[in-house]
Tab-separated table of N, CA and C in Angstrom:
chain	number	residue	atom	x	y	z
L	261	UNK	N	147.942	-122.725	-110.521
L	261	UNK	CA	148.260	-122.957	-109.134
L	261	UNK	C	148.765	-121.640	-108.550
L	262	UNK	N	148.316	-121.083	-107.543
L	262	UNK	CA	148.772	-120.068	-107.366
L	262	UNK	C	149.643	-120.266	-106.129
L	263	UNK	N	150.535	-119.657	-105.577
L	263	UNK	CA	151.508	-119.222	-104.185
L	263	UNK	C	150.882	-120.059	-103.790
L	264	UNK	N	150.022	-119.584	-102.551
L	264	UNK	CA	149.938	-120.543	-101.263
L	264	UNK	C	149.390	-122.434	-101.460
L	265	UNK	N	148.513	-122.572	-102.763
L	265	UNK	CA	148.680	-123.870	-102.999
L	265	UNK	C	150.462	-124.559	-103.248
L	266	UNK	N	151.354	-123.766	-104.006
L	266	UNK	CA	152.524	-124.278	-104.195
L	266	UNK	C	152.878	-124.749	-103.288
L	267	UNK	N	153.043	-123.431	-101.994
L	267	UNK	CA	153.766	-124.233	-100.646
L	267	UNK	C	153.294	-125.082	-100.053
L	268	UNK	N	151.664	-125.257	-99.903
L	268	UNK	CA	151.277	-126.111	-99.123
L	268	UNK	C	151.747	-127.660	-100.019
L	269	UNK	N	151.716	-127.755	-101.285
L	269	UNK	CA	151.884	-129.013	-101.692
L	269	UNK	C	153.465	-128.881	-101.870
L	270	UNK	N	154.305	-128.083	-101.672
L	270	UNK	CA	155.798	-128.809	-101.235
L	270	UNK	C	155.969	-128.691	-99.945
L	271	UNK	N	155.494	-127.899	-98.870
L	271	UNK	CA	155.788	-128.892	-97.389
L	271	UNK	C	154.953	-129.827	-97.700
L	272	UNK	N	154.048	-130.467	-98.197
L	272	UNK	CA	153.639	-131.817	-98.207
L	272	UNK	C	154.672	-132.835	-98.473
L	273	UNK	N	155.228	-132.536	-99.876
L	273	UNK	CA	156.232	-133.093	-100.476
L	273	UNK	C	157.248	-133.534	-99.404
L	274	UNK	N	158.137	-132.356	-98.779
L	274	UNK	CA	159.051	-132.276	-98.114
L	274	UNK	C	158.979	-133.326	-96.794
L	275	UNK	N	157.664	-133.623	-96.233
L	275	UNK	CA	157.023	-134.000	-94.988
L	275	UNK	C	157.096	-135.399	-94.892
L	276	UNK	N	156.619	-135.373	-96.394
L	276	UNK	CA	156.654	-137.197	-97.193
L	276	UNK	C	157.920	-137.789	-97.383
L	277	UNK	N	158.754	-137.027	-98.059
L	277	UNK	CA	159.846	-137.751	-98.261
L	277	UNK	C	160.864	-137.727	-96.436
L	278	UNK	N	160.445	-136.931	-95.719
L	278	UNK	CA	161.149	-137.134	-94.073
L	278	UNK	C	160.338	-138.942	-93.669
L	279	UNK	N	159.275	-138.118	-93.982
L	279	UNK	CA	158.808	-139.525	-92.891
L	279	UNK	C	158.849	-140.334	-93.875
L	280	UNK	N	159.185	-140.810	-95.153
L	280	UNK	CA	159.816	-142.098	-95.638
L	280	UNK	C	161.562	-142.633	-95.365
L	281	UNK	N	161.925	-141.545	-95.035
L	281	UNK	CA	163.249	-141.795	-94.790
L	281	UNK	C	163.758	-142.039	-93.437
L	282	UNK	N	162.512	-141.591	-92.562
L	282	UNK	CA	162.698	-142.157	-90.925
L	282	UNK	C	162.420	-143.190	-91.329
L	283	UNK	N	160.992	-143.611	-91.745
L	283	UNK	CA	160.390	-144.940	-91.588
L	283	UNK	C	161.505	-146.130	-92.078
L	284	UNK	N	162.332	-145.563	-93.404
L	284	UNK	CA	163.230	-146.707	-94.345
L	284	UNK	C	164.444	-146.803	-92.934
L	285	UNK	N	165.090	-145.603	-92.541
L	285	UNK	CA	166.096	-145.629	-91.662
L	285	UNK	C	165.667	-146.412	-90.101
L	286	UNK	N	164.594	-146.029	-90.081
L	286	UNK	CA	164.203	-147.502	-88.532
L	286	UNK	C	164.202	-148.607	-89.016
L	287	UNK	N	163.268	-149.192	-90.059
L	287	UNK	CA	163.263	-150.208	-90.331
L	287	UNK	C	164.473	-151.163	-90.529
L	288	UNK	N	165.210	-150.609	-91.508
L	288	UNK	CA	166.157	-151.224	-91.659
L	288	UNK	C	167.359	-151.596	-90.517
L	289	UNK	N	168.059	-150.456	-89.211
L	289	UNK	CA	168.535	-150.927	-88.329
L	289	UNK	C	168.084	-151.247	-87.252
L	290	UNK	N	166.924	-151.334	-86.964
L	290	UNK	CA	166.261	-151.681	-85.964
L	290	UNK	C	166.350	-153.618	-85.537
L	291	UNK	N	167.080	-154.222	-84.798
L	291	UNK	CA	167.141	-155.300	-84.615
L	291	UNK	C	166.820	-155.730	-83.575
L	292	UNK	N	166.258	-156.725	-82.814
L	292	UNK	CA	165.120	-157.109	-81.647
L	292	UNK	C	166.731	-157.953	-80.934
L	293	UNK	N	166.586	-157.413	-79.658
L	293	UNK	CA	167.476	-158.231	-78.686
L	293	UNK	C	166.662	-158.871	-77.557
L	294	UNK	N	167.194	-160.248	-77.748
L	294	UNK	CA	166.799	-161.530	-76.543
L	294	UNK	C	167.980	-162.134	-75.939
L	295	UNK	N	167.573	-162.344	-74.699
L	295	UNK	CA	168.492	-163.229	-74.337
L	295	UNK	C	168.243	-164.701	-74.537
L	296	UNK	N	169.290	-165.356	-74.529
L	296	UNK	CA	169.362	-167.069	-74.390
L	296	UNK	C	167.795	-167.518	-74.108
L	297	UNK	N	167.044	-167.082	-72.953
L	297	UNK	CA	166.238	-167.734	-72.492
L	297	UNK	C	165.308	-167.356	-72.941
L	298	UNK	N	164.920	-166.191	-73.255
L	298	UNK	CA	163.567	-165.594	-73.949
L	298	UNK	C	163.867	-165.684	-75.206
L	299	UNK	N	164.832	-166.297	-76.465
L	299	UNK	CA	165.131	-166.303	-77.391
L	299	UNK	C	164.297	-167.595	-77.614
L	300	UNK	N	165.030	-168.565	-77.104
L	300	UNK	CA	164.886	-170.246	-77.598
L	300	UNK	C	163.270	-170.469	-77.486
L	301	UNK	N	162.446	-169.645	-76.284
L	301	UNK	CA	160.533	-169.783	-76.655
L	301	UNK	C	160.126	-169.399	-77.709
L	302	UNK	N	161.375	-168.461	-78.788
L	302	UNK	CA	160.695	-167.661	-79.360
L	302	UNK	C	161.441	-168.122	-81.360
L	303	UNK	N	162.236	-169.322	-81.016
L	303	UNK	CA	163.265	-169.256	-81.938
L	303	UNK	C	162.920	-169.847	-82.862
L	304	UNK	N	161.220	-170.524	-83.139
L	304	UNK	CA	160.827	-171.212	-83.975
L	304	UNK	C	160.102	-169.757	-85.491
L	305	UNK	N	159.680	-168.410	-84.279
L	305	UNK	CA	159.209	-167.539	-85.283
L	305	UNK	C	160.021	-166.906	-85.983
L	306	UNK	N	161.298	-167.133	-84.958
L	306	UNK	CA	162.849	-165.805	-85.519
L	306	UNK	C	163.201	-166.174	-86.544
L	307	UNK	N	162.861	-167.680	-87.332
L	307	UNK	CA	163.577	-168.360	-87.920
L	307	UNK	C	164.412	-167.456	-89.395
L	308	UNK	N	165.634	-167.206	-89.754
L	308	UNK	CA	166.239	-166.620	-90.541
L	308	UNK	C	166.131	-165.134	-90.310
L	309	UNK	N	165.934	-164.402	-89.523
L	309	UNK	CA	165.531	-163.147	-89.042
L	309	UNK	C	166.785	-162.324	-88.067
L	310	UNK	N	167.395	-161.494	-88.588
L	310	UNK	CA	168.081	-160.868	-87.701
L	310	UNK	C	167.992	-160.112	-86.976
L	311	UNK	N	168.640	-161.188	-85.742
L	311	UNK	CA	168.438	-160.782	-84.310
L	311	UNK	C	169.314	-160.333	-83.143
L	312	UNK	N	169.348	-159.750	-82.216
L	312	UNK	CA	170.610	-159.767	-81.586
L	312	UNK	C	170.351	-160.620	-80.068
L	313	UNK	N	171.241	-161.528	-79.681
L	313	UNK	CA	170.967	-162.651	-78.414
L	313	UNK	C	172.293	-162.950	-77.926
L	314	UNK	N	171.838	-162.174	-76.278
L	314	UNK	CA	172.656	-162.078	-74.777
L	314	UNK	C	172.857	-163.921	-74.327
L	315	UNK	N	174.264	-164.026	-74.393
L	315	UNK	CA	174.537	-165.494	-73.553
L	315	UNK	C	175.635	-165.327	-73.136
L	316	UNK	N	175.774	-166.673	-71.996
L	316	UNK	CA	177.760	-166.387	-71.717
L	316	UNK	C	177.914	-167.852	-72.745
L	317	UNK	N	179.125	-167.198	-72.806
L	317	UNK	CA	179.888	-168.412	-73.519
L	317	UNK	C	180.113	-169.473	-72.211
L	318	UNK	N	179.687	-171.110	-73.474
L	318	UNK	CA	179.829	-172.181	-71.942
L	318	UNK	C	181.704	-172.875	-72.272
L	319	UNK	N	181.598	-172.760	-70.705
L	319	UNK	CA	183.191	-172.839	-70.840
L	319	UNK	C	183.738	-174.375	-72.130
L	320	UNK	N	184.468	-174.317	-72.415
L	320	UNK	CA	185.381	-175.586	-72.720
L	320	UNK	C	184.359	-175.837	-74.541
L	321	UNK	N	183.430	-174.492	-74.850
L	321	UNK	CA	182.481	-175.165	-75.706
L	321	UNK	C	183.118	-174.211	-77.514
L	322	UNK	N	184.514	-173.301	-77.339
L	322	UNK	CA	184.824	-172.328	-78.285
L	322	UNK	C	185.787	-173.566	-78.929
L	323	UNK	N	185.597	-173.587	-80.195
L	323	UNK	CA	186.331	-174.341	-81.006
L	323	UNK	C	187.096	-173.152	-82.291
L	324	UNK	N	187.921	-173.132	-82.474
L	324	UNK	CA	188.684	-172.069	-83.678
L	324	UNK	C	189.341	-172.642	-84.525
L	325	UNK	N	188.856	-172.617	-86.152
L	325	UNK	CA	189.565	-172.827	-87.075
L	325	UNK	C	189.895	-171.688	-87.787
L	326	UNK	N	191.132	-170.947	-87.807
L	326	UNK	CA	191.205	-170.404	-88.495
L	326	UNK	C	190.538	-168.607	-88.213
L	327	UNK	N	189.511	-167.874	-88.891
L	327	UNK	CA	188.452	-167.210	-88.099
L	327	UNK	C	187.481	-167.777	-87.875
L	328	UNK	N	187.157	-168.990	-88.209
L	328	UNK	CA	186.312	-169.718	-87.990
L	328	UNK	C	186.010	-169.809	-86.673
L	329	UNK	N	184.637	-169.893	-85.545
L	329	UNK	CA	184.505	-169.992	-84.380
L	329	UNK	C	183.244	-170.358	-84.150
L	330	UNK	N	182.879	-171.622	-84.042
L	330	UNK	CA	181.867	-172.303	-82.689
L	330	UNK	C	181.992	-172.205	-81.851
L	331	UNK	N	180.584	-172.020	-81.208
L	331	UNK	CA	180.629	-171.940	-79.195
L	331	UNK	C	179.495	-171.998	-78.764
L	332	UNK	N	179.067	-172.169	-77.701
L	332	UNK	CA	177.924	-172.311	-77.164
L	332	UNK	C	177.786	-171.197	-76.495
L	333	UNK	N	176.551	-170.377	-76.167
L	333	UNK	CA	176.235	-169.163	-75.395
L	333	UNK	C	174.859	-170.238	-74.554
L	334	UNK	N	174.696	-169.782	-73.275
L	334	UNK	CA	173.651	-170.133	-72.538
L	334	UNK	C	173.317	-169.270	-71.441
L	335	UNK	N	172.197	-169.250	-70.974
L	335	UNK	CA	171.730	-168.889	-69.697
L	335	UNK	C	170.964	-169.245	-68.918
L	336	UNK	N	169.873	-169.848	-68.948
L	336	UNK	CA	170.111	-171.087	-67.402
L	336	UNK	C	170.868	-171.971	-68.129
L	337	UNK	N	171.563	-172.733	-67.491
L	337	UNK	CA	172.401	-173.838	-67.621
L	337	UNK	C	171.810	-175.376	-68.830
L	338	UNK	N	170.389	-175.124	-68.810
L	338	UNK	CA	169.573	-176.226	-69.908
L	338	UNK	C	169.467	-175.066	-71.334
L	339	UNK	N	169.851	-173.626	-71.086
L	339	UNK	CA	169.020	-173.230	-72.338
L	339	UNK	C	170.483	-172.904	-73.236
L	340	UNK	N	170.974	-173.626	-74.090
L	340	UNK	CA	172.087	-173.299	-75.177
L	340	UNK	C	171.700	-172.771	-76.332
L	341	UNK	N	172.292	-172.217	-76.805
L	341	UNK	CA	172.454	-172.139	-78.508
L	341	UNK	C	174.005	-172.129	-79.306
L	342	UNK	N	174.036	-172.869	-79.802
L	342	UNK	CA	175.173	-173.084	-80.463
L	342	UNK	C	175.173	-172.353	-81.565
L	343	UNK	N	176.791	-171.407	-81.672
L	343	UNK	CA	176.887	-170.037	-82.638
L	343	UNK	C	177.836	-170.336	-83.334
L	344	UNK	N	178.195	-170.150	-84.636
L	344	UNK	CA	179.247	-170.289	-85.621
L	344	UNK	C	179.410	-167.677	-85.879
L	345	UNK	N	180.583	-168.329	-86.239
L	345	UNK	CA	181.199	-167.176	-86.307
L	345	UNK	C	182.334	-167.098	-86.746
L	346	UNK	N	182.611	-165.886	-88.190
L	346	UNK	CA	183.635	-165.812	-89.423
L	346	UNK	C	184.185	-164.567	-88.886
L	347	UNK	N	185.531	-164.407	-88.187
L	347	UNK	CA	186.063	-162.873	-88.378
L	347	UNK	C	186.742	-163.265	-86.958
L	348	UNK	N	187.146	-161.677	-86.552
L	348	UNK	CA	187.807	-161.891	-85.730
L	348	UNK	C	186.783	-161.438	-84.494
L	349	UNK	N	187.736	-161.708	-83.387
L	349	UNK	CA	186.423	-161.827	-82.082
L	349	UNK	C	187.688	-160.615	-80.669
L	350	UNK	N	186.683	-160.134	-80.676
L	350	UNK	CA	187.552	-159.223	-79.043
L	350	UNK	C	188.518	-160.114	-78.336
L	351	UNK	N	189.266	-159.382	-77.900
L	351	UNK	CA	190.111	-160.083	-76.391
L	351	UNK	C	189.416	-160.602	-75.362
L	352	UNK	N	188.535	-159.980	-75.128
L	352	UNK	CA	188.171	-160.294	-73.997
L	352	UNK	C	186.755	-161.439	-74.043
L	353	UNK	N	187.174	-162.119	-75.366
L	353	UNK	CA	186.124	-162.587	-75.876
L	353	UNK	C	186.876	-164.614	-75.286
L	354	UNK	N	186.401	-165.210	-74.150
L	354	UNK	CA	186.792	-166.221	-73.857
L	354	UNK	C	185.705	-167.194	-72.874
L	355	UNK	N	185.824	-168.181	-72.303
L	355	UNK	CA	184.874	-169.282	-71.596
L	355	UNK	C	184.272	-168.510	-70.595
L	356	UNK	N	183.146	-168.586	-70.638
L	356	UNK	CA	182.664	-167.312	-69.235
L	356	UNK	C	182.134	-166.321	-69.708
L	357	UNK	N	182.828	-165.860	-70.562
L	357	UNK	CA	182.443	-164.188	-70.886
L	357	UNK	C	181.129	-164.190	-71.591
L	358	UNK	N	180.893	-162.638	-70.849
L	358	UNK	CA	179.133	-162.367	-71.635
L	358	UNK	C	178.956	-162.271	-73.069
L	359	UNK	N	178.137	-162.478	-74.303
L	359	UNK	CA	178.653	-161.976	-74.979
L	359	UNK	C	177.048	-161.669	-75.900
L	360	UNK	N	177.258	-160.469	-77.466
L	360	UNK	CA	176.215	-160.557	-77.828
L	360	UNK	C	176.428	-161.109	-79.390
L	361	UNK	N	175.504	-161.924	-79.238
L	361	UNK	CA	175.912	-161.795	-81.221
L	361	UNK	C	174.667	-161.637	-82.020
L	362	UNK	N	174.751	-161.396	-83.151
L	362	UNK	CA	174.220	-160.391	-83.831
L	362	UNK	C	174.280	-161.413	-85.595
L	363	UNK	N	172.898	-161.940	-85.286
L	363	UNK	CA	172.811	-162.855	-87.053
L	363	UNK	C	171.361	-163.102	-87.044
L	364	UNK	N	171.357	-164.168	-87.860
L	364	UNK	CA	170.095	-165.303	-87.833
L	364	UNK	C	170.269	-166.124	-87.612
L	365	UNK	N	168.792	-167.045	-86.794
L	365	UNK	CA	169.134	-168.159	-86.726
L	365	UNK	C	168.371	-169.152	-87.364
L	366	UNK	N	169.077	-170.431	-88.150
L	366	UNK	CA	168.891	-171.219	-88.969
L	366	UNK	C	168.166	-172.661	-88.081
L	367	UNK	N	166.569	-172.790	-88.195
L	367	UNK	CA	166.059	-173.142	-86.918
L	367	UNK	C	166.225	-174.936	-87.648
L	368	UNK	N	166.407	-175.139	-88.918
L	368	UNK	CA	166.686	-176.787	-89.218
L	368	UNK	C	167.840	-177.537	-89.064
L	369	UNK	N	168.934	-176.408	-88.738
L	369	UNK	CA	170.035	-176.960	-88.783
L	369	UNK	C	170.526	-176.411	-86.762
L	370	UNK	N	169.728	-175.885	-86.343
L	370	UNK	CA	169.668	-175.453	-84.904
L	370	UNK	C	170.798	-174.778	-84.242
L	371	UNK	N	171.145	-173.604	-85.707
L	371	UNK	CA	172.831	-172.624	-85.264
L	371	UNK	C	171.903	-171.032	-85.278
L	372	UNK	N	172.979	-170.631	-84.873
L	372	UNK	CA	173.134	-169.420	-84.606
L	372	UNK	C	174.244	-168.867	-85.555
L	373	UNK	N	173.616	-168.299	-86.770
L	373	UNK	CA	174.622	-167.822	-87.984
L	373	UNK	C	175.299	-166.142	-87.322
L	374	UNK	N	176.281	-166.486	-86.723
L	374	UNK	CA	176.781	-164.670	-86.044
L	374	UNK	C	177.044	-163.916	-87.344
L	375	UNK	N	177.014	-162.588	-87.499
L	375	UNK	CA	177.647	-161.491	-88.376
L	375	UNK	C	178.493	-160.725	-87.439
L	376	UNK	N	178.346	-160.621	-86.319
L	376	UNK	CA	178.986	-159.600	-85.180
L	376	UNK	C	178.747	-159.931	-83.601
L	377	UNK	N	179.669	-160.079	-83.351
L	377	UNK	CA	180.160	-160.708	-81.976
L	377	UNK	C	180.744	-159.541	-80.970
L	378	UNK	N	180.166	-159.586	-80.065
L	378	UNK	CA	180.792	-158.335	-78.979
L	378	UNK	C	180.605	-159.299	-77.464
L	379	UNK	N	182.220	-158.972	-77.052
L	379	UNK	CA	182.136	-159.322	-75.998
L	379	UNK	C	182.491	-158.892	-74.753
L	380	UNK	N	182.066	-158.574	-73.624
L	380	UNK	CA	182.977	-157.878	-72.216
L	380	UNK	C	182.667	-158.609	-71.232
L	381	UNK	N	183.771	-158.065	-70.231
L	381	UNK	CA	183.922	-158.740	-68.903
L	381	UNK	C	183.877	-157.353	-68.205
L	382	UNK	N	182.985	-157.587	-67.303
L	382	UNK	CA	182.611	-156.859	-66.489
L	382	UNK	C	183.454	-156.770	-65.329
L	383	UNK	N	183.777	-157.472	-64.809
L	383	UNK	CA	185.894	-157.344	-64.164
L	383	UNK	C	186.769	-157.060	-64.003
L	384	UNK	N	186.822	-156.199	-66.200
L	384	UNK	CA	188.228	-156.065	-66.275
L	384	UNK	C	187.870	-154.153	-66.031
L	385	UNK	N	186.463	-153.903	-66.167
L	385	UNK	CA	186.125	-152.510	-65.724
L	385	UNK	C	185.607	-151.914	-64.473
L	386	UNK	N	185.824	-152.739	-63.250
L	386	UNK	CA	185.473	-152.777	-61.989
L	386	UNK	C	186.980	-152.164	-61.645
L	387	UNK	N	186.447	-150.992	-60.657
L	387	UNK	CA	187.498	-150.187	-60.335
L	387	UNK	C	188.097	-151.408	-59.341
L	388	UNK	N	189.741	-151.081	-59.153
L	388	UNK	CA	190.289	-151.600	-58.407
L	388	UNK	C	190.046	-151.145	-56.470
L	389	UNK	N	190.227	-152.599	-55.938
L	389	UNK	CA	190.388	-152.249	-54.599
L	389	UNK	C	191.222	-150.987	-54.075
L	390	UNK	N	190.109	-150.186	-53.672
L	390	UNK	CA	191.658	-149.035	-52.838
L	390	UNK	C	190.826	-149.164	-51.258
L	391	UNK	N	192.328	-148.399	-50.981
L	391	UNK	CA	192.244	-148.484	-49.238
L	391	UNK	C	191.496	-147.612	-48.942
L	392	UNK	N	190.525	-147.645	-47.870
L	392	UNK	CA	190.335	-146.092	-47.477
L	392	UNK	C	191.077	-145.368	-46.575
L	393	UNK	N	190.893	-143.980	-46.536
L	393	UNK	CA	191.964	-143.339	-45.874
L	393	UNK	C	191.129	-143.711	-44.250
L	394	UNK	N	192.243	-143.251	-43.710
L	394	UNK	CA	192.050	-143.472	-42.476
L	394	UNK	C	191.833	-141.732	-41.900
């Protein structure tokens, strides 16, 4: 093998192992986000598949044992999914609030298994009323 075959077959080498390690590094964190409503048309293929899905929490629907937490997320008002969730959950995480969570969903038993829950209010980061000057 002389010189210029060497290099050409280790930038090959080198080229291969990049683009296996993009390809392994997308694959693996790459997770598909739906909301409530474009989720549930779609929740028969998602089945056990982790996903990430936009809902508000429906008021009066958060139950807490413990870290334990059921709730309902929806968006039109007919489209629910009911979410279980182990850990702890934001402050600003309450009836109303937007929120995303981040699992699979278990389409025989019709939950939403959360791993990660994020929630904000868009309210509490709305600048305050000021006066204008005169």
């Amino acid at each position: 093998m002389n010189g210029k075959t060497a290099l050409v077959a280790s930038i090959l080498v080198v080229v291969a192992a990049m683009g296996f390690l993009v390809y392994t590094g997308l694959t693996d964190n790459m997770v598909y986000y739906y909301h409530v409503d474009e989720f549930l048309t779609k929740a028969a293929s998602l089945d056990r598949e982790t996903i990430k899905v936009n809902g508000k929490v429906q008021k009066g629907s958060i139950n807490k044992q413990d870290l334990d937490y059921s709730f309902v997320i929806h968006g039109q008002p007919q489209n629910i999914v009911q979410v279980n969730y182990h850990g702890i959950v934001p402050d600003t995480f309450k009836d109303g609030s937007d929120v995303v969570v981040e699992g699979s969903y278990d389409r025989d038993a019709r939950k939403f298994h959360a791993t990660t829950l994020l929630a904000k209010c868009p309210t509490k980061y709305e600048p305050q009323n000021q006066s204008k000057p005169e």
